[in-house]
Structure formats: C-alpha cells, structure tokens
mmCIF file of C-alpha atoms in Angstrom:
data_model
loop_
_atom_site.group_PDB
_atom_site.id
_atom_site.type_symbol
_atom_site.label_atom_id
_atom_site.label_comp_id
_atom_site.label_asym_id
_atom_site.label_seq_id
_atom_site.Cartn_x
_atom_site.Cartn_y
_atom_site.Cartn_z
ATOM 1 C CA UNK A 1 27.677 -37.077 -7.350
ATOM 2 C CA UNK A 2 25.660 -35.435 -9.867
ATOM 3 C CA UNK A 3 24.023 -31.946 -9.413
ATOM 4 C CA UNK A 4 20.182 -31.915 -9.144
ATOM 5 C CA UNK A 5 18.115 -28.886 -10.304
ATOM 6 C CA UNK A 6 16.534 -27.082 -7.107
ATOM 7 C CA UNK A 7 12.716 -27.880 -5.814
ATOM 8 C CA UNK A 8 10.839 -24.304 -6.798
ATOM 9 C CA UNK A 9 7.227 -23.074 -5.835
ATOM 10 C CA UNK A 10 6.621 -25.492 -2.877
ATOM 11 C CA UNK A 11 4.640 -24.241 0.124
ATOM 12 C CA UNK A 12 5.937 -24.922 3.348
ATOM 13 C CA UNK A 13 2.487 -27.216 3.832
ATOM 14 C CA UNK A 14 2.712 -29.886 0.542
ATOM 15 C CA UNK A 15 4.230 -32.956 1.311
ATOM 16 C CA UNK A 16 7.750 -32.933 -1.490
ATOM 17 C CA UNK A 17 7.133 -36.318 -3.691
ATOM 18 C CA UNK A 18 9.935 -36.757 -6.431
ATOM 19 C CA UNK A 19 9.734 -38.804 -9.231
ATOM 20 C CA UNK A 20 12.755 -40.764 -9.804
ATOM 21 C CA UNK A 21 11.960 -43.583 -11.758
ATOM 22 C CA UNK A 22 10.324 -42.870 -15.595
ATOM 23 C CA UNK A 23 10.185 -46.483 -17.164
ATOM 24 C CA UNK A 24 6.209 -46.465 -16.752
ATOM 25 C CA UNK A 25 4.232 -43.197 -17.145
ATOM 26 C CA UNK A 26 0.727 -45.074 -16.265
ATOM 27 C CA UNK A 27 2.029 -46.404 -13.215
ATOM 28 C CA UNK A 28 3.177 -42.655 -12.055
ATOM 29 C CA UNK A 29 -0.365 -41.431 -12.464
ATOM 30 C CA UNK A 30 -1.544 -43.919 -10.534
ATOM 31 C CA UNK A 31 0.631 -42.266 -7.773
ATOM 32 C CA UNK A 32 -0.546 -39.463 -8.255
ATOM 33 C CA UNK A 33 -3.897 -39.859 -8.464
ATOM 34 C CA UNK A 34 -3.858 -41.744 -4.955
ATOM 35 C CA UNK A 35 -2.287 -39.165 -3.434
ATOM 36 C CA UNK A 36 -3.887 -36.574 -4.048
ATOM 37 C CA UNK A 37 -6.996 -38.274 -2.607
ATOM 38 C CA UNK A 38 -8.616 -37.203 0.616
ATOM 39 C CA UNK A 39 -6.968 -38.919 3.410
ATOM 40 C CA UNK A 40 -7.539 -39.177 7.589
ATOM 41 C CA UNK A 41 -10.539 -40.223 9.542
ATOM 42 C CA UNK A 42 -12.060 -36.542 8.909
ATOM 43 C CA UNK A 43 -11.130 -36.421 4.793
ATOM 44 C CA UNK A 44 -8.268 -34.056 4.537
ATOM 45 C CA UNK A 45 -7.391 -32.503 1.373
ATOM 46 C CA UNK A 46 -4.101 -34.072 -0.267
ATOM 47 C CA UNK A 47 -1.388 -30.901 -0.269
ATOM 48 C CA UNK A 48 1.738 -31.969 -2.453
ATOM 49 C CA UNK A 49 3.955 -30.588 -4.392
ATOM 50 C CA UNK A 50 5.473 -32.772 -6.733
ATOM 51 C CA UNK A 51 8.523 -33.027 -9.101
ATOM 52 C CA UNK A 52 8.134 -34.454 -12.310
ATOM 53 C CA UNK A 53 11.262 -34.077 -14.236
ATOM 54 C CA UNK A 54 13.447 -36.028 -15.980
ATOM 55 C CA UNK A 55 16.604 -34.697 -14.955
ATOM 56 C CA UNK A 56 15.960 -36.406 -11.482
ATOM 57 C CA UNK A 57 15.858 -40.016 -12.968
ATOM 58 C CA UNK A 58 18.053 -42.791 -11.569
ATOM 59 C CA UNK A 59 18.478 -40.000 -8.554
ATOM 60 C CA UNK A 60 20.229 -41.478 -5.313
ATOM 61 C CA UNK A 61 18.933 -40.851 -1.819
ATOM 62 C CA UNK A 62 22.057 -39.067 -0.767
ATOM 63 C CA UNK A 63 21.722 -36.775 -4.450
ATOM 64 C CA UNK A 64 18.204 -35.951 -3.516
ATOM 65 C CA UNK A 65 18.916 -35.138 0.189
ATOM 66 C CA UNK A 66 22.078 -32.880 -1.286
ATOM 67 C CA UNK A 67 19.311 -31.026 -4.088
ATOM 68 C CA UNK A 68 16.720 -30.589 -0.718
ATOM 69 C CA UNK A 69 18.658 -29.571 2.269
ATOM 70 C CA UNK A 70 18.810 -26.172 1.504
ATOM 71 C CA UNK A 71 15.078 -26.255 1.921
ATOM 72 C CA UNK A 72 14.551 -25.226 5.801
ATOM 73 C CA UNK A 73 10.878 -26.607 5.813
ATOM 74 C CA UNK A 74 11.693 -30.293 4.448
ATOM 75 C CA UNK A 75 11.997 -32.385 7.224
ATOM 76 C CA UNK A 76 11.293 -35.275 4.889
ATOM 77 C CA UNK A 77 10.945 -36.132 1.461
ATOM 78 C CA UNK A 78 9.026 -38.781 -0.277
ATOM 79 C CA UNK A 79 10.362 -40.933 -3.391
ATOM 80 C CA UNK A 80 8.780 -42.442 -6.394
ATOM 81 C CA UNK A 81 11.228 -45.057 -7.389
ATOM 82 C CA UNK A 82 11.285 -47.941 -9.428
ATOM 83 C CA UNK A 83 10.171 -49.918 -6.372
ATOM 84 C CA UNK A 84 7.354 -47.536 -6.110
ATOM 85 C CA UNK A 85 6.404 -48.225 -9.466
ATOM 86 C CA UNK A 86 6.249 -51.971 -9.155
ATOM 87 C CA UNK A 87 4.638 -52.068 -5.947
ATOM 88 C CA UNK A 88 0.939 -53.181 -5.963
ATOM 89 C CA UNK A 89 0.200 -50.502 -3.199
ATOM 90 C CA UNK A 90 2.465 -48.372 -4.615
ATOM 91 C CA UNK A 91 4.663 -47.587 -1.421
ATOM 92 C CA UNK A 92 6.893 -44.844 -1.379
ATOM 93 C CA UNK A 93 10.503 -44.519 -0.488
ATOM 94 C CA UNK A 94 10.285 -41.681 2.914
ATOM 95 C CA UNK A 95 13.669 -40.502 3.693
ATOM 96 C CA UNK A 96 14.509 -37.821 6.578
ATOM 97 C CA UNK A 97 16.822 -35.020 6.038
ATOM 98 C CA UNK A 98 18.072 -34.882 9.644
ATOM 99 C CA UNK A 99 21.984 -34.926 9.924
ATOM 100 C CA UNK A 100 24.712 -35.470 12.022
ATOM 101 C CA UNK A 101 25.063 -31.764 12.607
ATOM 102 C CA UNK A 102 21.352 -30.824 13.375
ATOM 103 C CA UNK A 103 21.030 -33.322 16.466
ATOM 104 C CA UNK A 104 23.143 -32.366 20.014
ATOM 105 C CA UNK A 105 25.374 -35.232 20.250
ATOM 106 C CA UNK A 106 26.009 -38.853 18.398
ATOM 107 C CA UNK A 107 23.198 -40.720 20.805
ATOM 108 C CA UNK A 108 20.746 -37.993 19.858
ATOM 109 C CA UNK A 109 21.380 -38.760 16.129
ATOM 110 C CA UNK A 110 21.581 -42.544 16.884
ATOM 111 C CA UNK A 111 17.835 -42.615 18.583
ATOM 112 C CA UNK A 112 16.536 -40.621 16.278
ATOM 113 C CA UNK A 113 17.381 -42.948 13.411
ATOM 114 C CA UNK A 114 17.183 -46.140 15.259
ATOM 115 C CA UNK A 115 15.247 -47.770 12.259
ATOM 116 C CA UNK A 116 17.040 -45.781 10.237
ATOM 117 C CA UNK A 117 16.784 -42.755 7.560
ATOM 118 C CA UNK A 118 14.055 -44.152 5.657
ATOM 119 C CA UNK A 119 11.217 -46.764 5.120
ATOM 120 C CA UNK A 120 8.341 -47.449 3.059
ATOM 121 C CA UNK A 121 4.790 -46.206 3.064
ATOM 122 C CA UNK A 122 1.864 -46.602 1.518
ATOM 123 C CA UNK A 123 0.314 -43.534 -0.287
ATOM 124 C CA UNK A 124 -1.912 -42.417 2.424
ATOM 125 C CA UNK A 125 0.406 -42.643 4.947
ATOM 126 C CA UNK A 126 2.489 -39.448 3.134
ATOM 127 C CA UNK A 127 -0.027 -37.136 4.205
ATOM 128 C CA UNK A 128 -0.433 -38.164 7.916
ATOM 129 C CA UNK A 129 3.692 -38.511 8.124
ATOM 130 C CA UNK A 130 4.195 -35.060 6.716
ATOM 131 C CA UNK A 131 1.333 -33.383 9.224
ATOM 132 C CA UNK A 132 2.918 -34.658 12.171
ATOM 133 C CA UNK A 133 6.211 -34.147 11.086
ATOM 134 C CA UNK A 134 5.229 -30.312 10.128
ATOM 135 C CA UNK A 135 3.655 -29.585 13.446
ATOM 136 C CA UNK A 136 6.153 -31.676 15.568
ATOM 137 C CA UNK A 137 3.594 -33.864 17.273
ATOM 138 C CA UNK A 138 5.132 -36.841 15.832
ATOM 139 C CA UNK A 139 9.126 -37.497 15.006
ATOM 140 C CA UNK A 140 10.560 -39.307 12.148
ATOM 141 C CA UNK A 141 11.575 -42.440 14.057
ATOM 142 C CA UNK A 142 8.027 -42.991 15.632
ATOM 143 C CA UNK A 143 7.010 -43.688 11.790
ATOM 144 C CA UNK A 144 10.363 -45.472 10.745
ATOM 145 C CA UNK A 145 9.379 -47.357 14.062
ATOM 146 C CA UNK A 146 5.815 -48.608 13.093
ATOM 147 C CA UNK A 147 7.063 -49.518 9.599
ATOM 148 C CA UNK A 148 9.717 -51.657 11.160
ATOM 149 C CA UNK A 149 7.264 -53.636 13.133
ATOM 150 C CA UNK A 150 4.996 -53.980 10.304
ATOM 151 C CA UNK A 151 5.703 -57.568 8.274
ATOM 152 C CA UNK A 152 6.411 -55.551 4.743
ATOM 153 C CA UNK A 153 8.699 -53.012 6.465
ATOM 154 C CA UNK A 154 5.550 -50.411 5.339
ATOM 155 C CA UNK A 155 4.040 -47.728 7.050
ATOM 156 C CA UNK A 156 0.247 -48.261 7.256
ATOM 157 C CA UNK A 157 -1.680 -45.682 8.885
ATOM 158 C CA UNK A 158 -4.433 -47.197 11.020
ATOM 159 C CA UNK A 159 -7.099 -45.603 9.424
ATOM 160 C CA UNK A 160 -6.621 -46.759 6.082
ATOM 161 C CA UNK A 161 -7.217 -49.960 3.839
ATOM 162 C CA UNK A 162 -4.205 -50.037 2.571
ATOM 163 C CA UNK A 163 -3.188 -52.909 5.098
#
C-alpha cells in the first residue's frame, strides 16, 4: 500500500473532500462549486477543506483512511472518485474512520457499521453528515442507514432537491 502525503491546514469544522479521480477537470469543479453552496433549511455556509492533488489519484479507501487516521477530528471523510465524476448528481463516496479498536467490543463495532463503512451521498448531504457527526447528535450508521433504504443506495437529505 502506497504512502499518501498528509491532509495540512484543515480546521477541525470543514468537512475533508479528496479528490481521487483526475480524468475530467470540468466535472471536479462542478463538485466543487455545489458544495460549497449554502446548504440546510436556514442556508448554512459550505465549510470544506479540500485536497486537490495528484499524488492522491487512483487512491484506495483503506490508503486514504491510513493517510487520515492520524487526524483526531476526522470522523469521516468524503471521496471524489471516478464514480463521483460520472454521476449526474455527483454523489460522493462517505467513508467512516471508526475501527475495530475505537469501539468496546466486536457487537459495538458490528452495529455501528451495520450498513457498512461507507455509502453514497449527494453533495448537500456532506455538510449536514459532517455537522451531526462533529457535534455527535447523529452517528455514522444513522446516515449509512437512510442511504441503504434509499433505492440508489444515496444519502438524500430531506431538505434538498437532490432526490
């Protein structure tokens, strides 16, 4: 597994996006520029940090979980992939960073990642994941949960028109 360079000059409150795909430059703007629209019932402004480099392309989930760990605030981290990239809605790839060894016992870990250590979402639904997540009035697997029920496997908060 290859070594990634380390995520620098994040604040603890932007949502971590990393770029890992870089066939199609106009498609990552178009990321960008939805996220870093207002988002919520009441307009919140977008706070992300992202990484744009090219050493991170072709990056696997487990690399990029190795590169962010270190990184006390992360509690999840949100992918621009090539699926990302072809998406219509452009749906990112959310993956937790919650191990074995951070829950009490191997049921703890197992309902925690019921659905799973990652899912889809639609832009807008980075912002509202990473709040809740930040402020522990939502948990990882609630999310996973709701994109598991939804037919496309997406997160789609209920606010948005992303649906």
């Amino acid at each position: 597994m290859r070594v990634l360079p380390a995520v620098t000059g994040r604040n603890e409150f932007d949502a971590l996006v990393i770029r890992t795909d870089y066939q199609d430059d106009q498609a990552w703007q178009n990321v960008v520029a939805v996220l870093m629209k207002p988002w919520g019932d009441r307009q919140y402004e977008a706070e992300v940090h992202f990484v744009n480099d090219p050493a991170w392309a072709g990056a696997t989930v487990e690399e990029v979980l190795c590169a962010v760990r270190a990184d006390e605030d992360v509690s999840v981290v949100f992918l621009v992939d090539q699926e990302t990239m072809k998406d219509e809605v452009h749906a990112l790839l959310a993956v937790t960073t919650l191990t074995r060894d951070e829950c009490v016992d191997d049921e703890d870990y197992e309902q925690l990642t019921e659905f799973g250590r990652e899912f889809r979402t639609v832009p807008a639904g980075v912002h509202e994941i990473y709040a809740n997540l930040s402020i522990a009035n939502l948990g990882f697997e609630e999310f996973a949960g709701w994109a598991h029920d939804d037919p496309e496997g997406t997160f789609r908060p209920s606010w948005t028109t992303d649906r």
